[in-house]
PDB file of C-alpha atoms in Angstrom:
ATOM      1  CA  SER H1197     242.379 -47.576-198.509  1.00  0.00           C
ATOM      2  CA  PHE H1198     244.042 -50.013-196.135  1.00  0.00           C
ATOM      3  CA  PRO H1199     247.709 -50.706-196.989  1.00  0.00           C
ATOM      4  CA  THR H1200     248.969 -54.187-197.799  1.00  0.00           C
ATOM      5  CA  ILE H1201     250.906 -55.693-194.902  1.00  0.00           C
ATOM      6  CA  PRO H1202     254.297 -57.052-196.074  1.00  0.00           C
ATOM      7  CA  ASN H1203     255.155 -60.693-195.470  1.00  0.00           C
ATOM      8  CA  ALA H1204     256.657 -61.546-192.058  1.00  0.00           C
ATOM      9  CA  CYS H1205     255.179 -58.360-190.605  1.00  0.00           C
ATOM     10  CA  GLU H1206     252.371 -57.849-188.114  1.00  0.00           C
ATOM     11  CA  LEU H1207     249.889 -55.005-187.837  1.00  0.00           C
ATOM     12  CA  LEU H1208     250.231 -53.429-184.382  1.00  0.00           C
ATOM     13  CA  ALA H1209     247.850 -50.475-184.484  1.00  0.00           C
ATOM     14  CA  GLN H1210     245.418 -48.673-186.736  1.00  0.00           C
ATOM     15  CA  VAL H1211     245.686 -44.903-186.410  1.00  0.00           C
ATOM     16  CA  THR H1212     242.972 -42.537-187.594  1.00  0.00           C
ATOM     17  CA  VAL H1213     244.059 -39.014-188.566  1.00  0.00           C
ATOM     18  CA  SER H1214     241.654 -36.147-189.214  1.00  0.00           C
ATOM     19  CA  GLY H1215     242.575 -32.543-189.837  1.00  0.00           C
ATOM     20  CA  GLY H1216     246.203 -33.289-189.167  1.00  0.00           C
ATOM     21  CA  ASN H1217     245.433 -34.705-185.712  1.00  0.00           C
ATOM     22  CA  ILE H1218     245.348 -38.281-184.442  1.00  0.00           C
ATOM     23  CA  THR H1219     241.704 -38.911-183.510  1.00  0.00           C
ATOM     24  CA  ALA H1220     241.784 -42.633-182.695  1.00  0.00           C
ATOM     25  CA  VAL H1221     244.248 -45.450-182.141  1.00  0.00           C
ATOM     26  CA  LEU H1222     242.971 -49.033-182.406  1.00  0.00           C
ATOM     27  CA  ASP H1223     245.169 -51.775-180.980  1.00  0.00           C
ATOM     28  CA  GLN H1224     245.572 -54.425-183.686  1.00  0.00           C
ATOM     29  CA  ARG H1225     248.019 -56.723-181.928  1.00  0.00           C
ATOM     30  CA  THR H1226     247.012 -60.384-181.973  1.00  0.00           C
ATOM     31  CA  PRO H1227     246.852 -62.023-178.520  1.00  0.00           C
ATOM     32  CA  ALA H1228     248.593 -65.341-177.886  1.00  0.00           C
ATOM     33  CA  SER H1229     245.172 -66.882-177.190  1.00  0.00           C
ATOM     34  CA  TYR H1230     244.170 -66.242-180.793  1.00  0.00           C
ATOM     35  CA  ALA H1231     247.177 -68.130-182.109  1.00  0.00           C
ATOM     36  CA  ARG H1232     246.387 -71.054-179.750  1.00  0.00           C
ATOM     37  CA  GLU H1233     242.585 -71.243-179.923  1.00  0.00           C
ATOM     38  CA  GLY H1234     241.261 -68.592-182.287  1.00  0.00           C
ATOM     39  CA  VAL H1235     239.798 -66.564-179.402  1.00  0.00           C
ATOM     40  CA  PHE H1236     240.453 -63.241-177.717  1.00  0.00           C
ATOM     41  CA  ASP H1237     241.019 -64.153-174.048  1.00  0.00           C
ATOM     42  CA  VAL H1238     240.310 -61.334-171.588  1.00  0.00           C
ATOM     43  CA  THR H1239     243.075 -62.699-169.330  1.00  0.00           C
ATOM     44  CA  ASP H1240     245.694 -62.523-172.096  1.00  0.00           C
ATOM     45  CA  THR H1241     248.624 -60.270-171.154  1.00  0.00           C
ATOM     46  CA  LEU H1242     247.518 -57.761-173.799  1.00  0.00           C
ATOM     47  CA  TYR H1243     244.372 -57.079-171.754  1.00  0.00           C
ATOM     48  CA  GLY H1244     245.133 -58.308-168.229  1.00  0.00           C
ATOM     49  CA  ALA H1245     241.804 -59.313-166.659  1.00  0.00           C
ATOM     50  CA  VAL H1246     242.278 -61.328-163.458  1.00  0.00           C
ATOM     51  CA  GLY H1247     238.859 -62.671-162.429  1.00  0.00           C
ATOM     52  CA  ASP H1248     239.603 -62.809-158.701  1.00  0.00           C
ATOM     53  CA  GLY H1249     236.532 -60.813-157.601  1.00  0.00           C
ATOM     54  CA  VAL H1250     238.745 -58.019-156.233  1.00  0.00           C
ATOM     55  CA  THR H1251     240.787 -56.565-159.104  1.00  0.00           C
ATOM     56  CA  ASP H1252     238.834 -54.078-161.228  1.00  0.00           C
ATOM     57  CA  ASP H1253     238.692 -55.882-164.591  1.00  0.00           C
ATOM     58  CA  ARG H1254     236.367 -53.490-166.405  1.00  0.00           C
ATOM     59  CA  ALA H1255     239.037 -51.749-168.523  1.00  0.00           C
ATOM     60  CA  ALA H1256     240.715 -55.054-169.414  1.00  0.00           C
ATOM     61  CA  ILE H1257     237.463 -56.663-170.558  1.00  0.00           C
ATOM     62  CA  GLN H1258     236.472 -53.589-172.559  1.00  0.00           C
ATOM     63  CA  ALA H1259     239.912 -53.502-174.201  1.00  0.00           C
ATOM     64  CA  CYS H1260     239.519 -57.126-175.255  1.00  0.00           C
ATOM     65  CA  PHE H1261     236.148 -56.437-176.864  1.00  0.00           C
ATOM     66  CA  ASP H1262     237.505 -53.289-178.501  1.00  0.00           C
ATOM     67  CA  ALA H1263     240.235 -55.432-180.039  1.00  0.00           C
ATOM     68  CA  ILE H1264     237.722 -57.505-182.041  1.00  0.00           C
ATOM     69  CA  THR H1265     236.282 -54.416-183.747  1.00  0.00           C
ATOM     70  CA  GLY H1266     236.791 -54.748-187.490  1.00  0.00           C
ATOM     71  CA  ARG H1267     237.994 -58.360-187.246  1.00  0.00           C
ATOM     72  CA  ASP H1268     236.491 -61.325-189.030  1.00  0.00           C
ATOM     73  CA  GLN H1269     236.877 -63.535-185.946  1.00  0.00           C
ATOM     74  CA  LYS H1270     234.991 -62.102-182.948  1.00  0.00           C
ATOM     75  CA  THR H1271     235.074 -64.754-180.234  1.00  0.00           C
ATOM     76  CA  VAL H1272     235.916 -63.418-176.782  1.00  0.00           C
ATOM     77  CA  LEU H1273     236.797 -65.925-174.049  1.00  0.00           C
ATOM     78  CA  LEU H1274     236.127 -65.375-170.347  1.00  0.00           C
ATOM     79  CA  PRO H1275     237.800 -68.141-168.341  1.00  0.00           C
ATOM     80  CA  ALA H1276     236.196 -69.235-165.061  1.00  0.00           C
ATOM     81  CA  GLY H1277     236.267 -66.537-162.407  1.00  0.00           C
ATOM     82  CA  THR H1278     234.501 -63.582-160.823  1.00  0.00           C
ATOM     83  CA  TYR H1279     235.261 -60.403-162.717  1.00  0.00           C
ATOM     84  CA  TYR H1280     234.731 -57.284-160.625  1.00  0.00           C
ATOM     85  CA  VAL H1281     233.858 -54.365-162.928  1.00  0.00           C
ATOM     86  CA  GLY H1282     233.400 -51.433-160.537  1.00  0.00           C
ATOM     87  CA  ASP H1283     231.052 -49.365-158.376  1.00  0.00           C
ATOM     88  CA  PHE H1284     228.325 -47.365-160.086  1.00  0.00           C
ATOM     89  CA  ALA H1285     225.999 -44.562-159.027  1.00  0.00           C
ATOM     90  CA  LEU H1286     224.770 -43.796-162.569  1.00  0.00           C
ATOM     91  CA  ASN H1287     223.143 -45.628-165.504  1.00  0.00           C
ATOM     92  CA  THR H1288     226.544 -46.590-166.867  1.00  0.00           C
ATOM     93  CA  LYS H1289     227.301 -48.834-169.846  1.00  0.00           C
ATOM     94  CA  ILE H1290     229.776 -51.063-168.038  1.00  0.00           C
ATOM     95  CA  ILE H1291     230.908 -53.168-171.022  1.00  0.00           C
ATOM     96  CA  ASP H1292     229.857 -51.424-174.237  1.00  0.00           C
ATOM     97  CA  LEU H1293     229.751 -53.642-177.337  1.00  0.00           C
ATOM     98  CA  SER H1294     227.922 -51.212-179.613  1.00  0.00           C
ATOM     99  CA  ALA H1295     231.039 -50.405-181.672  1.00  0.00           C
ATOM    100  CA  CYS H1296     232.121 -54.043-182.053  1.00  0.00           C
ATOM    101  CA  GLY H1297     229.781 -54.843-184.937  1.00  0.00           C
ATOM    102  CA  ASP H1298     228.029 -58.078-185.841  1.00  0.00           C
ATOM    103  CA  GLY H1299     228.923 -61.678-185.098  1.00  0.00           C
ATOM    104  CA  ILE H1300     230.202 -61.338-181.527  1.00  0.00           C
ATOM    105  CA  ARG H1301     230.507 -64.623-179.632  1.00  0.00           C
ATOM    106  CA  ILE H1302     231.153 -64.721-175.892  1.00  0.00           C
ATOM    107  CA  LYS H1303     232.689 -68.027-174.868  1.00  0.00           C
ATOM    108  CA  THR H1304     232.832 -68.922-171.184  1.00  0.00           C
ATOM    109  CA  ARG H1305     234.881 -71.667-169.546  1.00  0.00           C
ATOM    110  CA  GLY H1306     233.525 -72.842-166.203  1.00  0.00           C
ATOM    111  CA  LYS H1307     231.425 -70.489-164.071  1.00  0.00           C
ATOM    112  CA  VAL H1308     231.924 -66.901-165.174  1.00  0.00           C
ATOM    113  CA  THR H1309     230.488 -64.087-163.044  1.00  0.00           C
ATOM    114  CA  LEU H1310     230.515 -60.353-163.739  1.00  0.00           C
ATOM    115  CA  PHE H1311     230.259 -58.522-160.414  1.00  0.00           C
ATOM    116  CA  CYS H1312     229.562 -54.870-159.613  1.00  0.00           C
ATOM    117  CA  ASN H1313     228.343 -52.662-156.760  1.00  0.00           C
ATOM    118  CA  THR H1314     225.405 -50.346-157.385  1.00  0.00           C
ATOM    119  CA  THR H1315     225.869 -47.484-154.963  1.00  0.00           C
ATOM    120  CA  PHE H1316     222.893 -45.190-155.611  1.00  0.00           C
ATOM    121  CA  VAL H1317     219.251 -46.008-155.067  1.00  0.00           C
ATOM    122  CA  THR H1318     217.990 -45.233-158.600  1.00  0.00           C
ATOM    123  CA  ALA H1319     221.048 -46.313-160.592  1.00  0.00           C
ATOM    124  CA  LEU H1320     220.647 -48.931-163.326  1.00  0.00           C
ATOM    125  CA  PRO H1321     224.136 -49.724-164.635  1.00  0.00           C
ATOM    126  CA  ARG H1322     224.197 -52.065-167.640  1.00  0.00           C
ATOM    127  CA  PHE H1323     226.632 -54.973-167.394  1.00  0.00           C
ATOM    128  CA  VAL H1324     226.661 -55.641-171.172  1.00  0.00           C
ATOM    129  CA  TYR H1325     225.302 -53.013-173.567  1.00  0.00           C
ATOM    130  CA  LEU H1326     224.299 -54.101-177.070  1.00  0.00           C
ATOM    131  CA  GLU H1327     223.230 -51.837-179.939  1.00  0.00           C
ATOM    132  CA  ASN H1328     223.228 -52.869-183.611  1.00  0.00           C
ATOM    133  CA  ASN H1329     225.027 -56.126-182.802  1.00  0.00           C
ATOM    134  CA  ASN H1330     223.401 -58.658-185.123  1.00  0.00           C
ATOM    135  CA  ASN H1331     224.052 -62.384-184.703  1.00  0.00           C
ATOM    136  CA  PHE H1332     225.224 -62.121-181.101  1.00  0.00           C
ATOM    137  CA  TYR H1333     225.811 -65.309-179.124  1.00  0.00           C
ATOM    138  CA  CYS H1334     226.682 -65.810-175.454  1.00  0.00           C
ATOM    139  CA  GLU H1335     227.489 -68.983-173.547  1.00  0.00           C
ATOM    140  CA  PRO H1336     226.382 -69.354-169.876  1.00  0.00           C
ATOM    141  CA  ILE H1337     227.148 -66.294-167.766  1.00  0.00           C
ATOM    142  CA  CYS H1338     226.254 -64.987-164.305  1.00  0.00           C
ATOM    143  CA  PHE H1339     225.691 -61.404-163.123  1.00  0.00           C
ATOM    144  CA  LEU H1340     226.125 -60.417-159.488  1.00  0.00           C
ATOM    145  CA  ASP H1341     225.321 -57.068-157.832  1.00  0.00           C
ATOM    146  CA  SER H1342     225.297 -55.943-154.218  1.00  0.00           C
ATOM    147  CA  ALA H1343     222.151 -53.931-155.010  1.00  0.00           C
ATOM    148  CA  PHE H1344     219.892 -55.757-152.604  1.00  0.00           C
ATOM    149  CA  ASP H1345     221.937 -54.789-149.572  1.00  0.00           C
ATOM    150  CA  GLY H1346     219.686 -51.715-149.439  1.00  0.00           C
ATOM    151  CA  SER H1347     221.779 -49.334-151.549  1.00  0.00           C
ATOM    152  CA  ALA H1348     219.603 -49.687-154.660  1.00  0.00           C
ATOM    153  CA  LEU H1349     215.988 -50.430-155.550  1.00  0.00           C
ATOM    154  CA  ILE H1350     216.670 -52.639-158.562  1.00  0.00           C
ATOM    155  CA  GLY H1351     220.403 -52.774-159.165  1.00  0.00           C
ATOM    156  CA  ALA H1352     222.330 -53.534-162.309  1.00  0.00           C
ATOM    157  CA  ILE H1353     220.873 -54.867-165.567  1.00  0.00           C
ATOM    158  CA  GLY H1354     222.488 -57.951-167.082  1.00  0.00           C
ATOM    159  CA  PHE H1355     222.075 -57.432-170.838  1.00  0.00           C
ATOM    160  CA  TYR H1356     220.740 -54.115-172.155  1.00  0.00           C
ATOM    161  CA  LEU H1357     219.623 -54.271-175.813  1.00  0.00           C
ATOM    162  CA  HIS H1358     218.955 -50.888-177.412  1.00  0.00           C
ATOM    163  CA  ASN H1359     217.690 -49.598-180.750  1.00  0.00           C
ATOM    164  CA  ASP H1360     216.801 -46.009-181.534  1.00  0.00           C
ATOM    165  CA  GLY H1361     218.085 -46.170-185.124  1.00  0.00           C
ATOM    166  CA  THR H1362     216.191 -46.530-188.376  1.00  0.00           C
ATOM    167  CA  LEU H1363     216.920 -50.232-188.995  1.00  0.00           C
ATOM    168  CA  ASP H1364     215.909 -53.382-187.161  1.00  0.00           C
ATOM    169  CA  TRP H1365     218.640 -55.567-185.717  1.00  0.00           C
ATOM    170  CA  GLY H1366     218.730 -58.820-183.780  1.00  0.00           C
ATOM    171  CA  ASN H1367     219.303 -62.570-183.988  1.00  0.00           C
ATOM    172  CA  CYS H1368     220.713 -62.737-180.462  1.00  0.00           C
ATOM    173  CA  THR H1369     221.101 -66.030-178.593  1.00  0.00           C
ATOM    174  CA  PHE H1370     221.782 -66.443-174.882  1.00  0.00           C
ATOM    175  CA  GLU H1371     222.451 -69.988-173.660  1.00  0.00           C
ATOM    176  CA  SER H1372     222.025 -69.416-169.914  1.00  0.00           C
ATOM    177  CA  VAL H1373     221.860 -66.250-167.827  1.00  0.00           C
ATOM    178  CA  THR H1374     221.934 -66.256-164.018  1.00  0.00           C
ATOM    179  CA  CYS H1375     221.241 -63.213-161.844  1.00  0.00           C
ATOM    180  CA  GLU H1376     222.347 -63.076-158.224  1.00  0.00           C
ATOM    181  CA  ASN H1377     221.182 -60.279-155.895  1.00  0.00           C
ATOM    182  CA  MET H1378     219.827 -58.126-158.712  1.00  0.00           C
ATOM    183  CA  GLY H1379     216.476 -57.446-160.240  1.00  0.00           C
ATOM    184  CA  VAL H1380     216.813 -57.322-164.041  1.00  0.00           C
ATOM    185  CA  ALA H1381     218.452 -59.867-166.325  1.00  0.00           C
ATOM    186  CA  PHE H1382     217.419 -58.253-169.622  1.00  0.00           C
ATOM    187  CA  MET H1383     216.171 -54.833-170.637  1.00  0.00           C
ATOM    188  CA  ILE H1384     215.111 -54.207-174.226  1.00  0.00           C
ATOM    189  CA  SER H1385     214.747 -50.610-175.342  1.00  0.00           C
ATOM    190  CA  ALA H1386     213.335 -50.014-178.839  1.00  0.00           C
ATOM    191  CA  LEU H1387     212.180 -46.419-179.220  1.00  0.00           C
ATOM    192  CA  ASP H1388     209.301 -45.174-181.351  1.00  0.00           C
ATOM    193  CA  GLY H1389     209.466 -42.030-183.432  1.00  0.00           C
ATOM    194  CA  PRO H1390     210.378 -40.559-186.824  1.00  0.00           C
ATOM    195  CA  PRO H1391     211.480 -41.399-189.416  1.00  0.00           C
ATOM    196  CA  ASP H1392     210.183 -44.924-188.738  1.00  0.00           C
ATOM    197  CA  PRO H1393     207.189 -45.700-186.509  1.00  0.00           C
ATOM    198  CA  LEU H1394     208.948 -48.663-184.870  1.00  0.00           C
ATOM    199  CA  HIS H1395     212.567 -49.620-184.243  1.00  0.00           C
ATOM    200  CA  ARG H1396     212.705 -53.317-183.462  1.00  0.00           C
ATOM    201  CA  ILE H1397     215.123 -55.852-182.043  1.00  0.00           C
ATOM    202  CA  ARG H1398     214.124 -59.182-183.564  1.00  0.00           C
ATOM    203  CA  ASN H1399     214.714 -62.858-182.841  1.00  0.00           C
ATOM    204  CA  ILE H1400     215.963 -62.943-179.278  1.00  0.00           C
ATOM    205  CA  THR H1401     216.456 -66.473-177.930  1.00  0.00           C
ATOM    206  CA  ILE H1402     217.071 -67.155-174.228  1.00  0.00           C
ATOM    207  CA  HIS H1403     217.495 -70.856-173.506  1.00  0.00           C
ATOM    208  CA  SER H1404     217.493 -70.582-169.713  1.00  0.00           C
ATOM    209  CA  LEU H1405     217.223 -67.846-167.109  1.00  0.00           C
ATOM    210  CA  PHE H1406     217.818 -68.173-163.364  1.00  0.00           C
ATOM    211  CA  SER H1407     217.497 -65.759-160.456  1.00  0.00           C
ATOM    212  CA  ASN H1408     217.877 -66.140-156.688  1.00  0.00           C
ATOM    213  CA  ASN H1409     215.514 -63.205-156.008  1.00  0.00           C
TER     214      ASN H1409
END
């Protein structure tokens, strides 16, 4: 059971111990942005994203999403900027939200672009990977890849929604998604097979979708 936190104290970390060994440490510190606005801001000093198009912000953004795991409030803010998230030669999950649970909300302020370089011809890195994330909501966001400079056939995927479990999931809303220099905005993977004949992702709403290709 989870211990009661005494008054005037703050939970800093949740440590999981198994077999006498520490197996996981979850940062439970509350960012200043949460006290101000009730959001987890990727540029908060706890996470350190910059959004200048040069600094590799992948780890900072992932850390911010990891911080909402197990919380009641799951709104992540990306202020205006271009967030470079790395170079990829494999089918990498760039920002993996599968462990964050239900009710994630991505709030954007101004134009927000996630930018990567696909460096191998058959690579399909996934900007945002969703699996079993019911009631997901995302404000306008842009994805940018250098894929069409000749280094890749298709390039990165914007949102990758996956289900190979036994239960349906869904209710995902995307306000506006823009793709620049890349081929795929959404990929939905729902695998057939036992024990259920179909594994579905239901109720996906995309209000607007733009591409310059």
